[in-house]
Short mmCIF file of C-alpha atoms in Angstrom, two decimals:
data_model
loop_
_atom_site.label_atom_id
_atom_site.label_comp_id
_atom_site.label_asym_id
_atom_site.label_seq_id
_atom_site.Cartn_x
_atom_site.Cartn_y
_atom_site.Cartn_z
CA GLN B 1 -2.67 19.22 3.61
CA ILE B 2 -3.63 15.60 4.05
CA THR B 3 -2.27 13.73 7.04
CA LEU B 4 -3.13 10.39 8.61
CA LYS B 5 -2.10 8.86 11.89
CA GLU B 6 -2.58 5.36 13.22
CA SER B 7 -3.23 4.69 16.89
CA GLY B 8 -3.89 1.67 19.05
CA PRO B 9 -2.17 -0.92 21.20
CA THR B 10 1.46 -1.76 20.60
CA LEU B 11 1.14 -5.18 22.22
CA VAL B 12 -1.69 -7.68 22.02
CA LYS B 13 -1.93 -11.26 23.25
CA PRO B 14 -2.63 -14.22 20.97
CA THR B 15 -6.36 -14.78 20.34
CA GLN B 16 -7.18 -11.19 21.29
CA THR B 17 -8.87 -8.72 18.96
CA LEU B 18 -6.86 -5.81 17.60
CA THR B 19 -8.51 -2.45 17.12
CA LEU B 20 -6.60 0.29 15.31
CA THR B 21 -7.82 3.79 14.57
CA CYS B 22 -6.75 5.95 11.65
CA THR B 23 -7.39 9.64 12.33
CA PHE B 24 -7.05 11.87 9.31
CA PHE B 25 -7.04 15.54 8.41
CA GLY B 26 -7.30 17.46 5.16
CA PHE B 27 -10.08 15.46 3.56
CA SER B 28 -13.50 14.08 4.34
CA LEU B 29 -14.95 10.63 3.77
CA SER B 30 -18.26 12.35 3.16
CA THR B 31 -17.10 13.50 -0.26
CA GLY B 32 -16.70 11.36 -3.32
CA ALA B 33 -13.71 9.70 -4.93
CA VAL B 34 -11.79 9.01 -1.74
CA GLY B 35 -11.19 6.07 0.50
CA VAL B 36 -8.93 4.86 3.29
CA GLY B 37 -7.03 1.62 3.16
CA TRP B 38 -5.04 -0.44 5.65
CA ILE B 39 -1.76 -2.06 4.73
CA ARG B 40 0.62 -3.96 6.99
CA GLN B 41 4.26 -4.97 6.88
CA PRO B 42 5.84 -7.65 9.08
CA PRO B 43 9.37 -6.78 10.17
CA GLY B 44 11.74 -7.20 7.24
CA LYS B 45 9.00 -8.41 4.94
CA ALA B 46 6.81 -7.13 2.14
CA LEU B 47 3.76 -4.91 2.24
CA GLU B 48 0.40 -6.66 2.49
CA TRP B 49 -2.85 -4.95 1.52
CA LEU B 50 -5.61 -5.69 4.05
CA THR B 51 -8.75 -3.68 3.47
CA LEU B 52 -10.29 -0.52 2.04
CA ILE B 53 -13.35 1.57 2.76
CA TYR B 54 -14.74 4.00 0.20
CA TRP B 55 -16.53 7.28 0.91
CA ASN B 56 -19.88 5.59 0.22
CA ASP B 57 -19.16 2.87 2.85
CA ASP B 58 -18.35 0.29 0.20
CA LYS B 59 -15.75 -2.09 1.66
CA ARG B 60 -13.16 -4.48 0.28
CA TYR B 61 -11.10 -7.12 2.07
CA THR B 62 -8.17 -9.30 1.18
CA PRO B 63 -9.64 -12.79 0.65
CA SER B 64 -7.19 -14.61 2.90
CA LEU B 65 -8.09 -12.53 5.97
CA LYS B 66 -11.65 -11.56 5.19
CA SER B 67 -13.15 -13.62 8.01
CA ARG B 68 -11.00 -11.82 10.59
CA LEU B 69 -11.16 -8.23 9.35
CA SER B 70 -13.65 -5.43 9.72
CA ILE B 71 -13.36 -1.82 8.61
CA THR B 72 -15.68 1.00 9.62
CA MET B 73 -15.70 4.76 9.36
CA ASP B 74 -16.89 7.63 11.52
CA THR B 75 -17.16 10.67 9.28
CA SER B 76 -17.95 12.99 12.19
CA LYS B 77 -14.64 12.13 13.83
CA ASN B 78 -12.62 11.77 10.61
CA GLN B 79 -11.66 8.27 11.63
CA VAL B 80 -11.47 4.82 10.13
CA VAL B 81 -11.27 1.81 12.42
CA LEU B 82 -9.68 -1.54 11.61
CA THR B 83 -10.61 -4.59 13.65
CA MET B 84 -8.76 -7.89 13.37
CA THR B 85 -9.86 -10.85 15.43
CA ASN B 86 -7.97 -13.87 16.75
CA MET B 87 -4.54 -12.27 16.60
CA ASP B 88 -1.51 -14.52 16.19
CA PRO B 89 2.23 -13.86 16.45
CA VAL B 90 2.43 -13.94 12.64
CA ASP B 91 0.26 -10.80 12.65
CA THR B 92 3.12 -8.87 14.21
CA ALA B 93 3.66 -6.00 11.82
CA THR B 94 3.66 -2.28 11.21
CA TYR B 95 0.14 -1.30 10.28
CA TYR B 96 -0.34 1.66 7.93
CA CYS B 97 -3.43 3.54 6.91
CA ALA B 98 -3.41 5.44 3.64
CA HIS B 99 -5.59 7.89 1.72
CA LEU B 100 -6.93 6.56 -1.56
CA SER B 101 -7.75 8.84 -4.43
CA TYR B 102 -9.69 7.41 -7.34
CA GLY B 103 -11.58 8.49 -10.38
CA SER B 104 -11.58 8.09 -14.14
CA GLY B 105 -10.40 4.55 -13.65
CA ASP B 106 -7.35 5.47 -11.60
CA TYR B 107 -6.64 4.48 -8.02
CA TYR B 108 -3.71 5.51 -5.88
CA TYR B 109 -2.63 5.71 -2.26
CA ASP B 110 -1.06 9.14 -2.23
CA TYR B 111 -0.80 9.87 1.49
CA TRP B 112 0.25 7.46 4.19
CA GLY B 113 0.37 7.48 7.94
CA GLN B 114 3.65 6.88 9.72
CA GLY B 115 2.59 3.38 10.70
CA THR B 116 2.21 1.73 14.07
CA LEU B 117 4.05 -1.41 15.14
CA VAL B 118 1.82 -4.04 16.70
CA THR B 119 3.46 -6.99 18.41
CA VAL B 120 1.50 -10.14 19.16
CA SER B 121 2.98 -11.99 22.10
CA SER B 122 1.88 -13.60 25.33
CA GLN C 1 -4.51 -17.70 -4.49
CA THR C 2 -3.23 -14.90 -6.69
CA VAL C 3 0.45 -14.02 -6.39
CA VAL C 4 2.17 -10.87 -7.64
CA THR C 5 5.84 -11.42 -8.44
CA GLN C 6 8.70 -8.95 -8.59
CA GLU C 7 12.45 -9.43 -8.93
CA PRO C 8 13.78 -9.90 -5.37
CA SER C 9 16.80 -7.72 -6.00
CA LEU C 10 18.51 -5.68 -8.70
CA THR C 11 21.75 -3.73 -8.83
CA VAL C 12 22.41 -0.69 -10.98
CA SER C 13 25.28 1.74 -11.35
CA PRO C 14 24.77 5.44 -10.73
CA GLY C 15 23.59 7.09 -13.93
CA GLY C 16 22.42 3.80 -15.35
CA THR C 17 19.01 2.54 -16.31
CA VAL C 18 17.10 -0.29 -14.67
CA THR C 19 13.67 -1.82 -15.19
CA LEU C 20 11.68 -3.49 -12.44
CA THR C 21 8.76 -5.72 -13.38
CA CYS C 22 5.53 -6.88 -11.80
CA ALA C 23 3.77 -10.06 -12.88
CA SER C 24 0.48 -11.64 -11.86
CA SER C 25 -0.13 -15.36 -11.49
CA THR C 26 -3.54 -14.88 -13.11
CA GLY C 27 -2.00 -13.93 -16.45
CA ALA C 28 -1.01 -10.81 -18.31
CA VAL C 29 -1.03 -7.54 -16.40
CA THR C 30 -3.09 -4.97 -18.27
CA SER C 31 -4.14 -1.41 -17.59
CA ASP C 32 -7.29 -2.84 -16.00
CA TYR C 33 -5.10 -3.83 -13.04
CA TYR C 34 -4.27 -0.13 -12.50
CA PRO C 35 -0.61 -0.86 -11.67
CA ASN C 36 0.81 1.30 -8.90
CA TRP C 37 4.44 1.59 -7.86
CA PHE C 38 5.78 2.60 -4.45
CA GLN C 39 9.21 3.36 -3.10
CA GLN C 40 10.09 2.55 0.50
CA LYS C 41 13.28 3.46 2.31
CA PRO C 42 14.27 1.92 5.64
CA GLY C 43 12.20 3.16 8.54
CA GLN C 44 9.84 5.11 6.31
CA ALA C 45 6.33 4.66 5.06
CA PRO C 46 5.93 3.79 1.37
CA ARG C 47 5.74 6.66 -1.08
CA ALA C 48 3.61 6.47 -4.20
CA LEU C 49 5.47 7.02 -7.47
CA ILE C 50 3.26 5.77 -10.29
CA TYR C 51 -0.44 4.99 -10.67
CA GLY C 52 -2.64 3.78 -13.48
CA THR C 53 0.34 2.11 -15.19
CA SER C 54 2.22 5.28 -16.14
CA ASN C 55 0.82 8.33 -14.34
CA LYS C 56 3.15 10.23 -12.05
CA LEU C 57 2.30 12.02 -8.86
CA SER C 58 3.40 15.61 -8.43
CA TRP C 59 6.46 14.57 -6.44
CA THR C 60 7.63 11.78 -8.73
CA PRO C 61 11.04 12.54 -10.23
CA ALA C 62 11.10 12.66 -14.03
CA ARG C 63 13.59 9.77 -14.16
CA PHE C 64 10.87 7.36 -13.02
CA SER C 65 8.45 6.01 -15.61
CA GLY C 66 5.83 3.27 -15.68
CA SER C 67 4.67 1.08 -18.53
CA LEU C 68 3.41 -2.31 -19.59
CA LEU C 69 6.20 -4.54 -20.83
CA GLY C 70 5.00 -7.73 -22.45
CA ASP C 71 2.64 -9.29 -19.94
CA LYS C 72 3.97 -7.36 -16.96
CA ALA C 73 3.86 -3.91 -15.46
CA ALA C 74 7.21 -2.18 -15.41
CA LEU C 75 8.95 0.64 -13.58
CA THR C 76 11.98 2.12 -15.31
CA LEU C 77 14.53 4.37 -13.67
CA SER C 78 16.70 6.31 -16.09
CA GLY C 79 19.77 8.12 -14.84
CA VAL C 80 19.68 6.41 -11.45
CA GLN C 81 20.76 8.46 -8.45
CA PRO C 82 22.26 7.13 -5.21
CA GLU C 83 19.12 8.20 -3.37
CA ASP C 84 17.08 5.79 -5.49
CA GLU C 85 18.44 2.89 -3.46
CA ALA C 86 15.31 1.52 -1.83
CA GLU C 87 12.68 -1.21 -1.87
CA TYR C 88 10.11 -0.90 -4.64
CA TYR C 89 6.65 -2.42 -4.53
CA CYS C 90 3.98 -2.78 -7.17
CA LEU C 91 0.28 -2.93 -6.35
CA LEU C 92 -2.33 -4.47 -8.60
CA TYR C 93 -6.10 -4.29 -8.41
CA HIS C 94 -7.74 -7.71 -8.63
CA GLY C 95 -11.51 -7.63 -8.82
CA GLY C 96 -11.97 -4.97 -6.19
CA ALA C 97 -9.29 -6.25 -3.84
CA GLN C 98 -5.67 -5.21 -4.10
CA LEU C 99 -2.42 -7.13 -3.96
CA PHE C 100 1.18 -6.04 -3.43
CA GLY C 101 4.14 -7.72 -5.01
CA GLY C 102 6.93 -9.09 -2.88
CA GLY C 103 9.11 -6.06 -3.53
CA THR C 104 12.40 -5.44 -5.32
CA LYS C 105 15.42 -4.30 -3.38
CA LEU C 106 17.29 -1.91 -5.63
CA THR C 107 20.95 -1.39 -4.88
CA VAL C 108 22.83 1.50 -6.46
CA LEU C 109 26.47 0.54 -6.66
#
């Protein structure tokens, strides 16, 4: 059974760097055709895709936030870490990590974490 | 900057049929965009329903179907149930990156 869980600070100050960890079970990023993505959702607003790391350490970022984002993985710990610099109140959101399955030209986020609400405020 | 557009809101009667669409500002949505559809209920994480335009996950009810409709991706619900009231999001793949639509709030009334 695949599960994912996000962890990290619930409150960060403007200009600080946010570090969130996604700890997962039921799959390994050492095997092919999987990845882990990060998606966020400001309160009452739409989902926003942020970044994705594939099993082979290939990484993708949303263009508008690329300069502020970093994604890394630790296969020994079954973790993926999201770093976002220079946080602003508009970055207040629930941050989700999700398991990506892909192959034969198909991609889908089939398992999601419960999400963690991060508030940016002084 | 690419924008993915969905109907902000739709209303459907129980037992009815409704189609939600997903358009890209870059032009026609094709299967190369690997359209995905998600359902999200208040306080819950999104749940995947459709991938690769029309493929269902094991938990996707049979009344949900995905397709390409003209130059858009589409999600059709046939025989709508009260529990289908939710926010629905499409996700498109754009050159390696991914982009969600703004979501459609579906009301079953």
